[in-house]
Short mmCIF file of C-alpha atoms in Angstrom, two decimals:
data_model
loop_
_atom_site.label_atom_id
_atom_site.label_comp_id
_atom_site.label_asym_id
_atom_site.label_seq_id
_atom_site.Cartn_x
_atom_site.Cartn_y
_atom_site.Cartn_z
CA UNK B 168 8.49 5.52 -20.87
CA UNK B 169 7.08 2.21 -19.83
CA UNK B 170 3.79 2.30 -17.58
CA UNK B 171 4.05 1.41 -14.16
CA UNK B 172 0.95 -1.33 -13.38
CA UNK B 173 -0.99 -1.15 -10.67
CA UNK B 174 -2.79 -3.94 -9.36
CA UNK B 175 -6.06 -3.04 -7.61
CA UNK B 176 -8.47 -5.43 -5.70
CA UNK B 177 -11.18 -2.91 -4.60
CA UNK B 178 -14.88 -4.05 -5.26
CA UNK B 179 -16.26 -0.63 -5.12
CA UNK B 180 -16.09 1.34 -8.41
CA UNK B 181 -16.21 4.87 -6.61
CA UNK B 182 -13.44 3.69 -4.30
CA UNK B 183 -11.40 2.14 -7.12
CA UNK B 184 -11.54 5.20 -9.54
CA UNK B 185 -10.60 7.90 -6.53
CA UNK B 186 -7.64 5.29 -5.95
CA UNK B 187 -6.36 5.54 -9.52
CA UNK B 188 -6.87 8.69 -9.64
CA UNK B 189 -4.54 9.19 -6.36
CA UNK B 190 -1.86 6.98 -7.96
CA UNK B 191 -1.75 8.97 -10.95
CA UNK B 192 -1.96 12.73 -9.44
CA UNK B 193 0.73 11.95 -7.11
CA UNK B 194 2.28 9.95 -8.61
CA UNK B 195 2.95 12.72 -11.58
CA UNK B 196 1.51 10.05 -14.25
CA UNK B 197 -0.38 10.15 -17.66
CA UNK B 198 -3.15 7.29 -17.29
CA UNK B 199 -0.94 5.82 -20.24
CA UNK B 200 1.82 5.88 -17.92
CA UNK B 201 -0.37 3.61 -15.24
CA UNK B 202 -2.29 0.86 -16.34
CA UNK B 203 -4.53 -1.08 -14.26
CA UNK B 204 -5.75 -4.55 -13.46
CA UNK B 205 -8.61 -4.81 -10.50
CA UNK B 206 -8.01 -8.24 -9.11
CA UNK B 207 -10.68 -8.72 -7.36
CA UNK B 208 -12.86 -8.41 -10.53
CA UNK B 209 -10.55 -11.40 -12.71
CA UNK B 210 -7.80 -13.20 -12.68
CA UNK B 211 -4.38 -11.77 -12.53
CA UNK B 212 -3.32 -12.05 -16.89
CA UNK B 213 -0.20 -13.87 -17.45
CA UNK B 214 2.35 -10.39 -17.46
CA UNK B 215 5.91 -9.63 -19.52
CA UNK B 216 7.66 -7.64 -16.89
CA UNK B 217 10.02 -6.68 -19.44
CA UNK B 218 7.12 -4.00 -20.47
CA UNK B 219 6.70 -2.18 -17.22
CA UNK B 220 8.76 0.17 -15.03
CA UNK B 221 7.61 -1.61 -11.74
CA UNK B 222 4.47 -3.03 -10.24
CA UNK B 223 2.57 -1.15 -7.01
CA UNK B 224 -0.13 -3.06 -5.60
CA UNK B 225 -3.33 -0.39 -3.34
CA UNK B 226 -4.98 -1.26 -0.60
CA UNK B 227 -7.21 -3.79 -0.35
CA UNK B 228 -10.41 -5.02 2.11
CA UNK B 229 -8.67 -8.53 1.84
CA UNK B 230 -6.33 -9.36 4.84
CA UNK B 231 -3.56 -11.67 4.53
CA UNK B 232 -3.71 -12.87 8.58
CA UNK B 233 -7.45 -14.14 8.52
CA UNK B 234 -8.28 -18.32 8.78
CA UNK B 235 -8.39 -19.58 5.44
CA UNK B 236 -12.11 -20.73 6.02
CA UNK B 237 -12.88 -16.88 6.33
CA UNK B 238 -11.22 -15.84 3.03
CA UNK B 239 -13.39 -15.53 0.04
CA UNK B 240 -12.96 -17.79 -3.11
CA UNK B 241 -12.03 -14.25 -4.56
CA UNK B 242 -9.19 -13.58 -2.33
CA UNK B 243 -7.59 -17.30 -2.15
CA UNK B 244 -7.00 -16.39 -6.01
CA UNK B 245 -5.56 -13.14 -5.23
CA UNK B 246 -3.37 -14.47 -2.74
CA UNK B 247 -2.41 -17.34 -5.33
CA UNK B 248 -1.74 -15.29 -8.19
CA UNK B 249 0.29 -12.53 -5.88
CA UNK B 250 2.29 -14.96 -4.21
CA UNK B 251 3.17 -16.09 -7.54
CA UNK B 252 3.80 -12.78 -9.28
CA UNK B 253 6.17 -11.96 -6.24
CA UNK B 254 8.20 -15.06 -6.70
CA UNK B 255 9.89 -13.43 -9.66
CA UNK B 256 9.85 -9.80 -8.46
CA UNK B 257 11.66 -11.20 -5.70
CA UNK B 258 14.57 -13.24 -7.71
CA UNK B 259 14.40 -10.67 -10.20
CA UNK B 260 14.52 -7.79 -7.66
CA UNK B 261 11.99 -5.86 -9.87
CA UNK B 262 10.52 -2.64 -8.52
CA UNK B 263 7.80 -3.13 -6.71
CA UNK B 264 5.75 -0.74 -4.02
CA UNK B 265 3.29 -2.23 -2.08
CA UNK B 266 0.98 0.42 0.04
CA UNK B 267 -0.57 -1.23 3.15
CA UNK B 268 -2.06 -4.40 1.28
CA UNK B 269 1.88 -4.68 0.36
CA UNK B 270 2.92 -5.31 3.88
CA UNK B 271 0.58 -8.74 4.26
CA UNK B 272 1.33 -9.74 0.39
CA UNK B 273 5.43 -8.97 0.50
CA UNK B 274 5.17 -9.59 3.99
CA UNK B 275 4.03 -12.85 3.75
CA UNK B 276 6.05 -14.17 0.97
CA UNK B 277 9.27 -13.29 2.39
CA UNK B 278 8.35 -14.80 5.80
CA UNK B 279 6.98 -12.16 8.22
CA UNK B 280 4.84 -12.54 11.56
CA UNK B 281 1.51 -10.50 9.68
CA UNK B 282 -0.96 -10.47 12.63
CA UNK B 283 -3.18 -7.88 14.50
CA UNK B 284 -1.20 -7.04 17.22
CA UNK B 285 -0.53 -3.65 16.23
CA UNK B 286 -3.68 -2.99 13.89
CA UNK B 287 -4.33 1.23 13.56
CA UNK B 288 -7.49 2.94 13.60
CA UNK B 289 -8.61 5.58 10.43
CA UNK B 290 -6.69 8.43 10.88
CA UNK B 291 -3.50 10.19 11.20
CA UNK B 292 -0.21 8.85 12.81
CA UNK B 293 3.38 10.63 12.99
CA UNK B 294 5.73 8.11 10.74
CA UNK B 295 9.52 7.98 11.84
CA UNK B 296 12.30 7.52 9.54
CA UNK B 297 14.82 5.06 10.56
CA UNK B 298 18.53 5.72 9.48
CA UNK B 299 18.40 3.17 6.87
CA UNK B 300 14.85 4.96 5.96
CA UNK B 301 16.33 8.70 5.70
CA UNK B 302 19.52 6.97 3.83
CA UNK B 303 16.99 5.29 1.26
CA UNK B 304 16.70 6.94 -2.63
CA UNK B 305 12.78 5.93 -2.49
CA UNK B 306 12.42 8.72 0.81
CA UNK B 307 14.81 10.99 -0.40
CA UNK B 308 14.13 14.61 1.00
CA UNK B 309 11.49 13.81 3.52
CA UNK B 310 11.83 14.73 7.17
CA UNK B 311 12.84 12.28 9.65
CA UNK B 312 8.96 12.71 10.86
CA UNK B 313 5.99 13.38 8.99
CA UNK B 314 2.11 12.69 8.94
CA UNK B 315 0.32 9.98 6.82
CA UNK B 316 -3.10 8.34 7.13
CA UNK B 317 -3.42 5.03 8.49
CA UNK B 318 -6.44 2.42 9.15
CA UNK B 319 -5.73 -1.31 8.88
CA UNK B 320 -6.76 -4.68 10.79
CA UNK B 321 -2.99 -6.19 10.11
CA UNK B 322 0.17 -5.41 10.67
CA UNK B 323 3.55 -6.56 10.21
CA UNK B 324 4.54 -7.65 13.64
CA UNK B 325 7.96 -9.32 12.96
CA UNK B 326 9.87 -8.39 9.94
CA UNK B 327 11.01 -11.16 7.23
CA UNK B 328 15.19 -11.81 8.21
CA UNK B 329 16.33 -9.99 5.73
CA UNK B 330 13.67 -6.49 5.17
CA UNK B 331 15.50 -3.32 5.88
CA UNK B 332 12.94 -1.26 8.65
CA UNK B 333 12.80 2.00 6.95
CA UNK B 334 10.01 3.44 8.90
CA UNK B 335 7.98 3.01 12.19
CA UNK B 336 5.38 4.20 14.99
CA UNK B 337 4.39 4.29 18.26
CA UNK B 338 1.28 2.44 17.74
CA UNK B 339 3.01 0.16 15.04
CA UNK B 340 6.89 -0.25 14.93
CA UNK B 341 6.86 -1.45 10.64
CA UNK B 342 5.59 1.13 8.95
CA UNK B 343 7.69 0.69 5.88
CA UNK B 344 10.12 -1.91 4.68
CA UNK B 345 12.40 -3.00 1.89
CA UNK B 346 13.58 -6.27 0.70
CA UNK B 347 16.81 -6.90 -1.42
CA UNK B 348 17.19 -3.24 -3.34
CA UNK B 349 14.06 -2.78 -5.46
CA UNK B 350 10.97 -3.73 -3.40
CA UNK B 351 8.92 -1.34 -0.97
CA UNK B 352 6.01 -2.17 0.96
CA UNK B 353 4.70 1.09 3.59
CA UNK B 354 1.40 0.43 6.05
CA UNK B 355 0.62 3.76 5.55
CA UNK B 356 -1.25 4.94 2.57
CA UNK B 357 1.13 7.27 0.57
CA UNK B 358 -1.57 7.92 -1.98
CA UNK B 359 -4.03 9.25 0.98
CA UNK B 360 -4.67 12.90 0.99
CA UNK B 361 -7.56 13.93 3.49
CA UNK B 362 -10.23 14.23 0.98
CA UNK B 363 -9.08 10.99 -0.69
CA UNK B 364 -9.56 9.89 3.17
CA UNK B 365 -12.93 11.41 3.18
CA UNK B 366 -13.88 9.36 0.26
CA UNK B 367 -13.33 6.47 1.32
CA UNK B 368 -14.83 6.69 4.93
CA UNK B 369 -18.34 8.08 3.00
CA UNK B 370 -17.79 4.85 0.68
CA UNK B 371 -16.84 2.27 3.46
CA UNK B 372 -19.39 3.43 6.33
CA UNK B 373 -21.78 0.40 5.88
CA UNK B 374 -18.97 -1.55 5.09
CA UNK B 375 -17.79 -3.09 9.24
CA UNK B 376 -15.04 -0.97 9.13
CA UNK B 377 -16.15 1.37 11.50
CA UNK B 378 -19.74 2.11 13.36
CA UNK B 379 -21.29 3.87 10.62
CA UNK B 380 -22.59 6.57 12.74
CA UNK B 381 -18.94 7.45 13.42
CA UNK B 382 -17.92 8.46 9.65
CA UNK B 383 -18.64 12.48 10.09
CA UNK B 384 -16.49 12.80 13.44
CA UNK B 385 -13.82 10.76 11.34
CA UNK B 386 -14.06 12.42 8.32
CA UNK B 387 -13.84 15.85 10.26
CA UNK B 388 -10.67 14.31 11.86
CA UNK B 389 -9.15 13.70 8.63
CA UNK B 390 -9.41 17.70 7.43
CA UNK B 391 -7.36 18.70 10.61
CA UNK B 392 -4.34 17.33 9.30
CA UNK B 393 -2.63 18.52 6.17
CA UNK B 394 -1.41 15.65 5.13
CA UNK B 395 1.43 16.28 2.14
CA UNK B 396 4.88 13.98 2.41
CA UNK B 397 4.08 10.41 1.84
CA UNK B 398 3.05 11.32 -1.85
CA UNK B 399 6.88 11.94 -2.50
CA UNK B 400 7.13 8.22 -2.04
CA UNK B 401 5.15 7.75 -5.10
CA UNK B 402 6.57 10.49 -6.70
CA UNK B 403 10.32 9.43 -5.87
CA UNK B 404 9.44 5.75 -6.62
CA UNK B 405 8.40 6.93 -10.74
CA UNK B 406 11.32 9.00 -10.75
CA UNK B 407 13.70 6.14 -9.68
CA UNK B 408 12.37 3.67 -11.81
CA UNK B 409 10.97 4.89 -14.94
CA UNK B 410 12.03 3.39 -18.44
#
């Protein structure tokens, strides 16, 4: 089989290995069946699609919506090398799943409204299936309704003209979306369990995300829910397009 790539821009090592680590347990992968290149550390290497099954692209701390005079030399390259890469996953309709960073970066590129009208707080939120969403080969077997872990700034708050919706909220109607065939980006996390939630609140807590003094009440928030049917997305999404 060809590895899948994933394309990772978190700074924090501890954060970026339990990320990995999520993409490949759920994901039902051999670490030789997921490489890995951290963005944020150096630039994007020139790639030969040809040798990969698709490309999935984690969460990130960069946000696609803020001025360009508050983005990072870092992330101007990310955004530069993304938009880039996406220009021939697009034309190429190559498969491609995007997990809340993949709403601003696909987003973006294929001309959505990415703003923070509908930004969600850490924590669980009840996802909703559209018909097009319960009809789609990527969500195949999942419930109309399920739980997944959310926490971002952004949000997709009109779709690009031609995205299928494929899933939504009440506290933010694009949850997931899908342009041409072959390329998925969700706002939820679908590699989030609650102790991969837990993980990253203990990482982030001095990080602005939330007060710091907050991070036990969320993390004891998190282990209420039992949060189990977004993985299939990953796990559906290797299926579908491993080669």
């Amino acid at each position: 089989m060809k590895p899948f790539l994933l394309l990772a821009s978190r700074a924090e090592d501890a954060a970026a290995e339990d990320e990995y680590a999520a993409y490949l347990r759920y994901g039902g992968l051999e670490p030789s069946g997921l490489q890995r290149v951290r963005l944020e550390a150096a630039p994007l290497p020139e790639l030969d699609l040809s040798a990969y099954s698709g490309i999935i692209v984690g969460g990130s701390p960069f946000t696609a919506s803020d001025p360009p005079e508050h983005k990072s030399p870092a992330q101007h390259r990310v955004e530069r090398e993304l938009a880039g890469l996406l220009d021939e996953l697009v034309v190429r309709d190559f498969p491609f799943l995007g997990a809340c960073y993949g709403v601003g970066t696909l987003g973006t590129h294929q001309g959505a409204v990415i703003d923070r009208t509908y930004g969600e707080p850490l924590g669980a939120a009840e996802i909703e299936l559209t018909d097009a969403g319960l009809e789609d080969p990527v969500l195949g077997g999942m419930p109309r309704r399920f739980t997944a872990f959310t926490g971002h700034k952004e949000a997709c708050r009109v779709l690009p003209p031609q995205a299928v919706l494929l899933a939504r909220s009440a506290a933010c109607p694009v949850q997931m979306f899908r342009i041409r065939q072959n390329l998925y980006a969700t706002q939820f996390h679908p590699e989030l369990d609650a102790e991969g939630l837990c993980t990253r609140i203990d990482i982030y807590r001095h990080a602005g995300y939330f007060p710091p003094e907050s991070a036990e009440d969320l993390m004891d928030n998190a282990r209420r829910f039992t949060v189990t049917e977004p993985m299939n997305i990953l796990k559906n999404f290797v299926a579908r397009y491993a080669t």
